[in-house]
Coordinates of C-alpha atoms in Angstrom, one line a residue:
X2 CA 60.5 7.8 22.2
X3 CA 60.3 8.2 18.4
X4 CA 57.8 5.4 18.1
X5 CA 55.7 6.9 20.9
X6 CA 55.7 10.3 19.2
X7 CA 54.7 8.7 15.9
X8 CA 51.8 6.9 17.6
X9 CA 50.6 10.2 19.2
X10 CA 50.8 11.9 15.8
X11 CA 48.8 9.1 14.2
X12 CA 46.1 9.4 16.8
X13 CA 45.9 13.2 16.5
X14 CA 45.7 13.0 12.7
X15 CA 42.9 10.5 12.8
X16 CA 41.0 12.7 15.3
X17 CA 41.4 15.7 13.1
X18 CA 40.2 13.8 10.0
X19 CA 37.1 12.8 11.9
X20 CA 36.4 16.3 13.2
X21 CA 37.0 17.8 9.7
X22 CA 34.6 15.4 8.0
X23 CA 37.3 13.7 6.1
X24 CA 36.7 10.2 7.4
X25 CA 36.5 7.8 4.4
X26 CA 33.1 7.6 2.9
X27 CA 32.8 3.8 3.4
X28 CA 33.1 4.4 7.1
X29 CA 30.6 7.2 7.3
X30 CA 27.9 6.0 4.9
X31 CA 25.7 3.2 6.1
X32 CA 25.8 0.4 3.5
X33 CA 22.7 -1.5 2.2
X34 CA 22.4 -5.1 3.4
X35 CA 24.4 -7.6 1.4
X36 CA 21.2 -9.3 0.2
X37 CA 19.5 -6.0 -0.9
X38 CA 17.9 -6.2 -4.3
X39 CA 18.3 -3.2 -6.7
X40 CA 16.5 -2.6 -10.0
X41 CA 15.0 0.0 -12.3
X42 CA 11.4 -0.8 -10.9
X43 CA 10.0 2.5 -9.5
X44 CA 8.1 2.6 -6.3
X45 CA 5.2 5.1 -6.2
X46 CA 4.1 6.5 -2.8
X47 CA 0.4 7.5 -2.5
X48 CA -0.7 9.5 0.5
X49 CA -4.2 9.5 2.0
X50 CA -7.1 11.9 2.4
X51 CA -5.8 15.4 3.4
X52 CA -2.2 14.4 2.7
X53 CA 0.6 16.5 1.2
X54 CA 4.2 16.2 0.1
X55 CA 5.4 15.5 3.6
X56 CA 3.0 12.6 4.3
X57 CA 5.1 9.9 2.8
X58 CA 8.4 11.8 2.8
X59 CA 9.7 10.4 6.2
X60 CA 9.4 6.8 4.8
X61 CA 11.1 7.8 1.6
X62 CA 13.9 9.5 3.5
X63 CA 14.3 6.4 5.7
X64 CA 14.7 4.2 2.7
X65 CA 17.2 6.6 1.2
X66 CA 19.2 6.8 4.4
X67 CA 19.3 3.0 4.5
X68 CA 20.8 3.0 1.0
X69 CA 18.0 0.9 -0.3
X70 CA 16.5 3.4 -2.8
X71 CA 17.0 6.8 -4.4
X72 CA 14.5 9.6 -4.1
X73 CA 14.2 10.6 -7.8
X74 CA 10.9 12.5 -8.5
X75 CA 8.1 14.4 -6.9
X76 CA 5.0 14.5 -9.0
X77 CA 2.4 17.1 -8.0
X78 CA -1.1 16.6 -9.3
X79 CA -2.4 20.2 -9.5
X80 CA -6.0 21.2 -9.0
X81 CA -6.7 21.1 -12.7
X82 CA -5.0 17.6 -12.9
X83 CA -1.9 18.8 -14.7
X84 CA 1.3 17.2 -13.5
X85 CA 4.2 19.2 -12.2
X86 CA 7.3 17.1 -11.9
X87 CA 10.6 17.8 -10.2
X88 CA 13.5 15.4 -10.5
X89 CA 14.3 12.7 -13.0
X90 CA 14.6 8.9 -13.1
X91 CA 17.9 7.5 -14.3
X92 CA 18.8 4.3 -16.1
X93 CA 20.7 2.9 -13.1
X94 CA 19.5 0.1 -10.8
X95 CA 18.9 2.5 -7.9
X96 CA 15.4 1.5 -6.8
X97 CA 13.8 4.9 -7.7
X98 CA 11.3 6.3 -5.2
X99 CA 8.6 8.6 -6.5
X100 CA 6.4 10.8 -4.2
X101 CA 3.0 11.3 -5.8
X102 CA 1.2 14.4 -4.3
X103 CA -2.4 15.3 -4.9
X104 CA -2.6 19.1 -4.2
X105 CA -6.4 18.7 -3.9
X106 CA -6.1 15.9 -1.4
X107 CA -9.5 16.4 0.1
X108 CA -11.6 15.6 -2.9
X109 CA -12.5 12.2 -1.5
X110 CA -12.9 10.7 -5.0
X111 CA -10.4 7.8 -5.4
X112 CA -12.0 7.0 -8.8
X113 CA -11.0 10.4 -10.1
X114 CA -7.5 10.1 -8.5
X115 CA -7.1 6.7 -10.2
X116 CA -7.6 8.3 -13.6
X117 CA -4.8 10.7 -12.8
X118 CA -2.7 7.8 -11.5
X119 CA -3.0 6.1 -14.9
X120 CA -1.8 9.3 -16.6
X121 CA 1.2 9.4 -14.2
X122 CA 2.0 5.7 -14.9
X123 CA 1.6 6.2 -18.7
X124 CA 3.9 9.3 -18.6
X125 CA 6.6 7.5 -16.6
X126 CA 6.3 4.4 -18.8
X127 CA 6.6 6.4 -21.9
X128 CA 9.7 8.2 -20.6
X129 CA 11.5 5.2 -19.0
X130 CA 10.0 2.1 -20.4
X131 CA 9.9 0.1 -17.2
X132 CA 7.7 -3.1 -17.2
X133 CA 6.8 -3.2 -13.5
X134 CA 6.1 -0.8 -10.7
X135 CA 5.7 -0.9 -6.9
X136 CA 3.2 1.0 -4.8
X137 CA 3.3 2.0 -1.1
X138 CA -0.1 3.5 -0.2
X139 CA -1.6 4.9 3.0
X140 CA -5.3 5.1 3.8
X141 CA -7.3 6.5 0.8
X142 CA -4.2 6.1 -1.3
X143 CA -5.1 2.4 -1.2
X144 CA -8.6 3.2 -2.6
X145 CA -6.9 5.1 -5.4
X146 CA -4.8 2.1 -6.3
X147 CA -7.9 -0.2 -6.0
X148 CA -9.8 2.0 -8.5
X149 CA -6.8 2.0 -10.8
X150 CA -6.6 -1.7 -10.8
X151 CA -10.3 -2.1 -11.4
X152 CA -10.0 -0.2 -14.6
X153 CA -6.5 -1.1 -15.8
X154 CA -5.3 -4.4 -14.2
X155 CA -5.3 -6.3 -17.4
X156 CA -4.3 -3.6 -19.8
X157 CA -1.3 -5.0 -21.8
X158 CA -0.1 -1.6 -22.7
X159 CA 0.6 -0.7 -19.1
X160 CA 3.4 -1.9 -16.7
X161 CA 2.2 -4.5 -14.2
X162 CA 2.0 -4.2 -10.4
X163 CA 5.0 -5.9 -8.8
X164 CA 4.9 -5.2 -5.1
X165 CA 2.2 -3.4 -3.1
X166 CA 2.4 -2.2 0.5
X167 CA -1.0 -1.3 1.9
X168 CA -0.9 0.8 5.1
X169 CA -4.2 1.3 6.9
X170 CA -6.2 0.2 3.9
X171 CA -9.9 1.0 4.0
X172 CA -11.3 -2.1 2.2
X173 CA -14.8 -2.5 3.8
X174 CA -15.6 0.5 6.1
X175 CA -14.1 3.2 8.2
X176 CA -15.0 4.7 11.5
X177 CA -17.1 7.9 11.2
X178 CA -17.6 7.3 7.4
X179 CA -20.5 6.4 5.2
X180 CA -19.6 3.2 3.5
X181 CA -23.1 2.0 2.9
X182 CA -23.5 -0.2 5.9
X183 CA -22.7 0.9 9.4
X184 CA -22.5 -2.7 10.7
X185 CA -19.8 -3.5 8.2
X186 CA -17.1 -2.4 10.6
X187 CA -18.2 -5.2 13.0
X188 CA -18.3 -7.8 10.2
X189 CA -16.6 -11.2 11.0
X190 CA -14.4 -12.4 8.1
X191 CA -14.3 -15.8 6.4
X192 CA -10.9 -17.5 6.1
X193 CA -10.6 -16.0 2.6
X194 CA -10.9 -12.5 4.1
X195 CA -14.3 -12.0 2.7
X196 CA -16.6 -10.0 5.0
X197 CA -19.9 -11.5 6.1
X198 CA -21.3 -8.0 6.1
X199 CA -20.3 -6.0 3.0
X200 CA -20.4 -2.3 2.6
X201 CA -21.2 -0.8 -0.8
X202 CA -17.5 0.1 -1.0
X203 CA -16.5 -3.5 -0.7
X204 CA -19.2 -4.7 -3.1
X205 CA -17.8 -2.2 -5.6
X206 CA -14.3 -3.4 -5.2
X207 CA -15.2 -7.1 -5.1
X208 CA -14.3 -7.7 -8.8
X209 CA -10.7 -7.4 -7.8
X210 CA -10.8 -10.9 -6.3
X211 CA -10.7 -12.2 -9.9
X212 CA -8.8 -9.4 -11.7
X213 CA -6.1 -8.4 -9.3
X214 CA -2.6 -9.1 -10.8
X215 CA -1.8 -12.7 -9.9
X216 CA 2.0 -12.1 -10.1
X217 CA 1.9 -9.3 -7.5
X218 CA 3.2 -9.5 -4.0
X219 CA 1.1 -7.8 -1.3
X220 CA 2.1 -6.7 2.2
X221 CA -1.0 -5.5 4.2
X222 CA -0.1 -3.4 7.3
X223 CA -2.7 -2.3 9.8
X224 CA -2.9 -0.9 13.3
X225 CA -4.6 -1.8 16.6
X226 CA -4.7 0.8 19.3
X227 CA -5.4 -1.9 21.9
X228 CA -8.1 0.3 23.4
X229 CA -11.1 -1.9 22.7
X230 CA -11.9 -0.2 19.4
X231 CA -10.3 -3.0 17.4
X232 CA -9.0 -0.3 15.0
X233 CA -6.3 2.2 14.4
X234 CA -8.8 4.9 15.4
X235 CA -10.0 5.2 11.8
X236 CA -9.9 1.8 10.1
X237 CA -11.3 -1.3 11.8
X238 CA -9.0 -4.2 11.8
X239 CA -11.4 -6.4 9.9
X240 CA -11.9 -3.8 7.3
X241 CA -8.1 -3.6 6.7
X242 CA -7.9 -7.5 6.7
X243 CA -10.6 -7.8 4.1
X244 CA -8.0 -6.6 1.6
X245 CA -6.9 -10.2 1.5
X246 CA -10.1 -11.1 -0.4
X247 CA -9.6 -8.3 -2.8
X248 CA -6.3 -9.7 -4.0
X249 CA -6.4 -12.7 -6.4
X250 CA -6.0 -16.1 -4.9
X251 CA -2.8 -16.5 -7.0
X252 CA -1.2 -13.3 -5.6
X253 CA 1.3 -13.5 -2.8
X254 CA -0.2 -12.1 0.3
X255 CA 1.0 -11.4 3.9
X256 CA -0.3 -9.2 6.6
X257 CA 1.3 -7.5 9.7
X258 CA -0.6 -6.1 12.6
X259 CA 1.0 -3.4 14.8
X260 CA -0.1 -2.4 18.3
X261 CA -0.3 0.6 20.6
X262 CA -0.1 4.4 20.2
X263 CA 2.4 4.2 17.3
X264 CA -0.1 2.1 15.4
X265 CA -2.6 5.0 15.2
X266 CA -4.0 5.7 11.7
X267 CA -1.8 8.7 10.8
X268 CA 1.2 7.6 12.8
X269 CA 1.4 4.1 11.4
X270 CA 3.2 5.2 8.2
X271 CA 5.9 6.8 10.3
X272 CA 6.3 3.9 12.7
X273 CA 10.0 2.8 12.6
X274 CA 9.0 -0.9 12.8
X275 CA 6.6 -0.4 9.8
X276 CA 9.4 1.3 7.9
X277 CA 11.7 -1.6 8.5
X278 CA 9.0 -4.1 7.3
X279 CA 8.4 -2.1 4.2
X280 CA 12.1 -1.9 3.3
X281 CA 12.5 -5.7 3.8
X282 CA 9.5 -6.4 1.7
X283 CA 10.4 -4.2 -1.2
X284 CA 14.2 -4.5 -1.4
X285 CA 15.5 -7.5 0.6

């Protein structure tokens, strides 16, 4: 009888601990995969046209919840290009995640944004002395990074691009936009990813084929609504795929195509399968 009572007491105690939130942390907190990689290399998140602080936040939160990174800073680029920063990086190997937010996100000028991006990287480099950085970009955020690399890819005073996730990259043309050649969105691609019909946008970026950081690793993610448009509703598949040519032949390149409603241009960055692919690529 005593043993039975002790057993009941043990069950009751365990139940109360769970209800009171006192379950051991190792049981409540999801652990990172055993093969997860941790470092001081920061990952910068760049939203697209019309984006805001919430655009890339769900992905940052998902990475944090998976214990694969730590949300450390939010950098607001104010209308006069001054930087307002909240949070701080640390010296720990915690895969720091930095949300870069352009308050004037409808300026449509990636070259201007790239100048500001250099100022951000210089500022972070001066403070924390990291040698490499990662980027996760959506839509026009990819154009901002492309312009940054055109101007700064071989600058020895700046940290180098380590891993780059391109989501819905507009590399040759976009639906409803003026990219210099309306037929570019229908352009067949060569095996190298080079379009047979090039927009002025692509011609401008083409120099990256020889200057893109050769040690970088690239994951190109794009969507297909499967509705006959061969696009995510905004970016044609072949435009997104032409990013392959804009990376140096020596760079590591892979691409993933996602299908259906969850692959729509704006939804793609919040697609759970995309989030998992990004986490594996960056940290596992």
